[in-house]
Short mmCIF file of C-alpha atoms in Angstrom, two decimals:
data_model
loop_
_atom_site.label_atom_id
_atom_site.label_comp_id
_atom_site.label_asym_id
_atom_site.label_seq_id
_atom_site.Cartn_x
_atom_site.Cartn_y
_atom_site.Cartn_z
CA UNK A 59 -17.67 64.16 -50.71
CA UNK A 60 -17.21 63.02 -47.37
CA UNK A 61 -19.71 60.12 -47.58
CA UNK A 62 -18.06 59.07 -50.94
CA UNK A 63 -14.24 59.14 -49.18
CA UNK A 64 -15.95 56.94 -46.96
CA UNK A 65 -17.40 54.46 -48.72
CA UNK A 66 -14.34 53.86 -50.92
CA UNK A 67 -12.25 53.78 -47.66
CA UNK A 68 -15.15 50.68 -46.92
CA UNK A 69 -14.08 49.35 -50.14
CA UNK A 70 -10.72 49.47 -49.41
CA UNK A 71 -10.85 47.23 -46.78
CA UNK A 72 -11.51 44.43 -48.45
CA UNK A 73 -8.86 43.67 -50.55
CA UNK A 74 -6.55 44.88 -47.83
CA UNK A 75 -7.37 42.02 -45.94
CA UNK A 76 -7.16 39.67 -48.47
CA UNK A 77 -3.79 40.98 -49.08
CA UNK A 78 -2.79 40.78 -45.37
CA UNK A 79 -4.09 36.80 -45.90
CA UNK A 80 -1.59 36.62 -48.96
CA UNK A 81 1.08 38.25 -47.69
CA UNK A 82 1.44 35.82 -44.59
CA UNK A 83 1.16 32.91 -47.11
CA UNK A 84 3.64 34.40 -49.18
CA UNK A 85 5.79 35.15 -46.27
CA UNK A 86 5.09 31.65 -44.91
CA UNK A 87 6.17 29.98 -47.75
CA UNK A 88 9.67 31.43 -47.93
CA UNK A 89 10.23 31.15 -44.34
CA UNK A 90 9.69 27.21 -44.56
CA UNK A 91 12.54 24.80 -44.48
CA UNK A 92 10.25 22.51 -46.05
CA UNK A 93 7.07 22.38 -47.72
CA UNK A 94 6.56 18.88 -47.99
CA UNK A 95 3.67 18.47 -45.16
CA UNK A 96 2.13 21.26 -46.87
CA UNK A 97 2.27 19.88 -50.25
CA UNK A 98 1.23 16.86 -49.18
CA UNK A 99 -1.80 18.65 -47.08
CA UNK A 100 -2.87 20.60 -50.09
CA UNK A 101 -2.61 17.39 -52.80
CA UNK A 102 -5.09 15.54 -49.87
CA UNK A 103 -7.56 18.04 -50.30
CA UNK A 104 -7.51 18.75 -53.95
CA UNK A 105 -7.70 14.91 -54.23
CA UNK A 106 -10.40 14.53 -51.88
CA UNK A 107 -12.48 18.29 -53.44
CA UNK A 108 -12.26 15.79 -56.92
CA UNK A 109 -13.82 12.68 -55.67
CA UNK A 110 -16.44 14.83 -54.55
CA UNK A 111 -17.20 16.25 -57.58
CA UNK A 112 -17.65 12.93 -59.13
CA UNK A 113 -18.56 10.70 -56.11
CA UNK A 114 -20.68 13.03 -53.90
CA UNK A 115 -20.22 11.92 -49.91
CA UNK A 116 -22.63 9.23 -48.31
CA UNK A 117 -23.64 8.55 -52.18
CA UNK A 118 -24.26 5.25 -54.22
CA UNK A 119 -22.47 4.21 -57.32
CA UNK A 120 -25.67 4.42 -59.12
CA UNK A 121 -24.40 8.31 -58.49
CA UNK A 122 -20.92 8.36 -59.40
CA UNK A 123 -18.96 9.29 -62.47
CA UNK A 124 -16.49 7.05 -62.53
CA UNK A 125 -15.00 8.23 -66.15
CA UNK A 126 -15.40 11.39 -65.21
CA UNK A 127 -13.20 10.98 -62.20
CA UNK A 128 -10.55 8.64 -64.17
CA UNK A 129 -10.49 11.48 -66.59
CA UNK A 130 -10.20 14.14 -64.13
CA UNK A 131 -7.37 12.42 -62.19
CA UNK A 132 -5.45 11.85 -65.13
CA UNK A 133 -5.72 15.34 -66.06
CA UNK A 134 -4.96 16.83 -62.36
CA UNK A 135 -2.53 14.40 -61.34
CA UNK A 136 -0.54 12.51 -64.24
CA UNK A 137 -2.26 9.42 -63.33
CA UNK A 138 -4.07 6.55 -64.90
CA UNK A 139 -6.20 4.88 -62.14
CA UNK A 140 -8.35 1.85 -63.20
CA UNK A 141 -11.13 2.54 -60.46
CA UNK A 142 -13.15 1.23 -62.60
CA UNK A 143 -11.86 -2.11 -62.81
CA UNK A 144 -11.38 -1.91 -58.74
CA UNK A 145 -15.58 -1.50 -58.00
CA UNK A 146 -15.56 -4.33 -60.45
CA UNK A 147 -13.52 -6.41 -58.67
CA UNK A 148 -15.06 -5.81 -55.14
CA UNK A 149 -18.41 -4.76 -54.60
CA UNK A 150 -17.98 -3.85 -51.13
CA UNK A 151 -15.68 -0.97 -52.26
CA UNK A 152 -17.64 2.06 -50.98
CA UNK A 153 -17.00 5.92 -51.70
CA UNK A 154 -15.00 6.52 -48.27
CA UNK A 155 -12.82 3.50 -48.84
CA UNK A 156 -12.32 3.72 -52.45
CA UNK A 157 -11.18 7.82 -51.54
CA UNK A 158 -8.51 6.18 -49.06
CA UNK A 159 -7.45 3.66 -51.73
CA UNK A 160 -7.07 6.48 -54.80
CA UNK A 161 -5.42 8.76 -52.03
CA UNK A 162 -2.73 6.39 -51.42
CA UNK A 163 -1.92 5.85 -55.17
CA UNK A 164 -1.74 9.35 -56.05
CA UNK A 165 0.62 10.71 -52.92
CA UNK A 166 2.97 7.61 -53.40
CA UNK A 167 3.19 8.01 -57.25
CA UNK A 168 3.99 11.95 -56.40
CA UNK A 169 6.93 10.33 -54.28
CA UNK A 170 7.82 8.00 -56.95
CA UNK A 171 8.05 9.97 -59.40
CA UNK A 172 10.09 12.58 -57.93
CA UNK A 173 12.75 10.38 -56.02
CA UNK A 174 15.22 10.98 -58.32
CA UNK A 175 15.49 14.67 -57.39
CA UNK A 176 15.82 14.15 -53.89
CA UNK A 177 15.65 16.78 -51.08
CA UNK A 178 15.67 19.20 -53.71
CA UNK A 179 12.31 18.78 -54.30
CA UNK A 180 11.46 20.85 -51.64
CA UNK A 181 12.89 23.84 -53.26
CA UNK A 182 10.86 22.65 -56.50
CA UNK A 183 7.21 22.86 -54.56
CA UNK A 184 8.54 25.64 -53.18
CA UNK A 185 9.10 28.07 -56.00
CA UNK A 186 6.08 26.24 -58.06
CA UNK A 187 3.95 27.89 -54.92
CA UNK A 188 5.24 31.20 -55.40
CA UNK A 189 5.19 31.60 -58.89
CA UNK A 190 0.97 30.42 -58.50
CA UNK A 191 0.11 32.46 -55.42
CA UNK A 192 1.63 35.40 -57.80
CA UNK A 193 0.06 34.84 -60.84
CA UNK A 194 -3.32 34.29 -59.44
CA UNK A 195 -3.04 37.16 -56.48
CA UNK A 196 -2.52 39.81 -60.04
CA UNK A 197 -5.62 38.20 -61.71
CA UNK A 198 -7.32 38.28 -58.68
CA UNK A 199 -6.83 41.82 -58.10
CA UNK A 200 -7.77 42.33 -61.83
CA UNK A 201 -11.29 40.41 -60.88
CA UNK A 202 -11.54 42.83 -57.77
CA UNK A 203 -11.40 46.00 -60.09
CA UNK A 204 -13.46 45.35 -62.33
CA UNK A 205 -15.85 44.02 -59.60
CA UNK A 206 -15.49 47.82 -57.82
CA UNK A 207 -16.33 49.68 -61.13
CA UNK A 208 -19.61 47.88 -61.61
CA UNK A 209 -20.80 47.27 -58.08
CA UNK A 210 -22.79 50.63 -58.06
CA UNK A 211 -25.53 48.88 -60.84
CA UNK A 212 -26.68 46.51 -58.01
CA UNK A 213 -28.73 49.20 -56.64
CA UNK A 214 -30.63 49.19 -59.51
CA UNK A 215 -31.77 45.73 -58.64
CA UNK A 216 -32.76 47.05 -54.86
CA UNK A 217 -29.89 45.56 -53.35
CA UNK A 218 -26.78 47.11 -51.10
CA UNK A 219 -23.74 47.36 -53.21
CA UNK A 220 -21.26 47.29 -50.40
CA UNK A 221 -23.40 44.16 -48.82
CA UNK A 222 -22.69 43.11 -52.41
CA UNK A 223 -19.43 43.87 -52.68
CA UNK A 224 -18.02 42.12 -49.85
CA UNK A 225 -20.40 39.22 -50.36
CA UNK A 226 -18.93 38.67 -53.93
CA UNK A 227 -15.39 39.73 -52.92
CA UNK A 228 -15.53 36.77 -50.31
CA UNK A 229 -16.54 34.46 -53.00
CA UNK A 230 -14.11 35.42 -55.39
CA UNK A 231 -10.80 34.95 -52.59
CA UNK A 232 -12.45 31.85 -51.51
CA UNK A 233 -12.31 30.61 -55.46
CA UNK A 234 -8.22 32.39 -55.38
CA UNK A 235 -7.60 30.01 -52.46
CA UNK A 236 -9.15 27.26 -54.03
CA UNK A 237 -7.48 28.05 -57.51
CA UNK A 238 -4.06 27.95 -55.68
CA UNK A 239 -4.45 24.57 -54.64
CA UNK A 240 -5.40 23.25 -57.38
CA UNK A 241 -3.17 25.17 -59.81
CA UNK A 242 -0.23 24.18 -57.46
CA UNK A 243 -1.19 20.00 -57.57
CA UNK A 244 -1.40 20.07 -61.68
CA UNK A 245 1.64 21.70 -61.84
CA UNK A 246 3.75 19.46 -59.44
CA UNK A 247 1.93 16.24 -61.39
CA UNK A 248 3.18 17.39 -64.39
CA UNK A 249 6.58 19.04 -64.27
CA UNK A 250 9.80 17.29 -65.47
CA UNK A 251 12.80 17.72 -63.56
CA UNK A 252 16.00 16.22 -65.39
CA UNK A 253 18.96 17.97 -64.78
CA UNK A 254 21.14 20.17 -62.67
CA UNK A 255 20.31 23.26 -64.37
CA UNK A 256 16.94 22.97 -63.47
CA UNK A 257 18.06 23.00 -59.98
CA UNK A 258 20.26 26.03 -60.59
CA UNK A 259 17.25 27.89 -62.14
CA UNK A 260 15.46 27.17 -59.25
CA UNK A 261 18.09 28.08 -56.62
CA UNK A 262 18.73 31.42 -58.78
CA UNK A 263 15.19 32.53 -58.46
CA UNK A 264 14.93 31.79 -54.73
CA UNK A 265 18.10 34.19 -54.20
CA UNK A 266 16.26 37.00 -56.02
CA UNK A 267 13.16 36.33 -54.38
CA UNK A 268 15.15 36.91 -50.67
CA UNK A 269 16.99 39.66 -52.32
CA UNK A 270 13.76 41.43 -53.28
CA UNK A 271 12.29 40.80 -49.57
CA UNK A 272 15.40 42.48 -47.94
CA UNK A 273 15.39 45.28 -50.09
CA UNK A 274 11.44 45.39 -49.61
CA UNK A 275 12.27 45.52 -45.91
CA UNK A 276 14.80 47.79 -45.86
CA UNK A 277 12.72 50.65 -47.65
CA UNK A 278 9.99 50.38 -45.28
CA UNK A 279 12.39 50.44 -42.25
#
């Protein structure tokens, strides 16, 4: 008995610390008087992970997908890019160049498109954050579960199911992180703000989200 109280407490661990991780980027995120950098941080890298996939680094066009890619930023990002059309027109366009030039488009197009809501915007990214870092934190712990119930079976294949455990526990948090990038991106591209009520929504939701916090707070004080 002892030995089994023991391992689970080993299991345990894990997700604890993913949750500490999660927490502080929860916490971080309401804290902010801005998320803008951070948007704009995140949107780089997504941008950049999706070149990548289609344009491998130090490659040569012979390797690239470009209508892949056009397809792919389209679908991420709410934007038609004729890249295309751009390596036709210069040949001397290479990979690292042509990622600066799609980079550009895509964060000034965000800008663009949003202008109209203003400074309120921030508030937008911010509660489009929270609501993803939620809903993919529950599936995640769903994945984690049903990870623990069948971890035992890889002794069966000679192999260390707590070595396993954490090994595929850290691959499935690296693929949340990941996921919350990329979830957050597509849904900024796409979302239509038009009117004041939209706003109000928003602002309603962020009071209940404090509200929650300091009442969160005040039970474990």
């Amino acid at each position: 008995n002892f030995d089994i109280r023991k391992q689970l407490l080993e299991f345990d661990d894990v997700p604890s610390n993913q949750r500490k991780v999660i927490y502080e980027q929860r916490n971080d995120i309401l804290d902010s008087t801005s998320m803008k950098d951070t948007v704009t941080r995140i949107r780089e890298d997504v941008i950049t992970q999706t070149i990548y996939d289609h344009m491998p680094p130090e490659s040569i066009e012979e390797q690239w997908d470009v209508p892949g890619l056009e397809k792919a930023l389209s679908s991420e990002f709410s934007l038609s890019l004729p890249i295309q059309q751009w390596l036709d027109e210069d040949d001397r366009l290479e990979e690292s160049r042509l990622r600066e030039q799609i980079t550009k488009q895509l964060q000034e197009a965000y800008v663009e498109r949003y202008a109209h809501v203003g400074d309120q915007m921030r508030e937008v990214e911010r509660q489009i954050m929270l609501q993803v870092l939620d809903n993919l934190w529950k599936e995640h712990l769903a994945s984690m579960d049903q990870l623990r119930q069948g971890i035992g079976l890889r002794a069966y294949a000679q192999k260390n199911p707590k070595q396993e455990y954490k090994r595929e526990s850290f691959a499935l948090f690296e693929e949340l992180l990941d996921n919350i990038k990329q979830d957050t991106i597509r849904y900024l591209s796409h979302i239509e703000i038009a009117s004041e009520d939209d706003m109000a929504q928003l602002e309603e939701r962020r009071r209940r989200e404090q509200q929650n916090r300091e009442y969160q707070h005040n039970q474990v004080a």
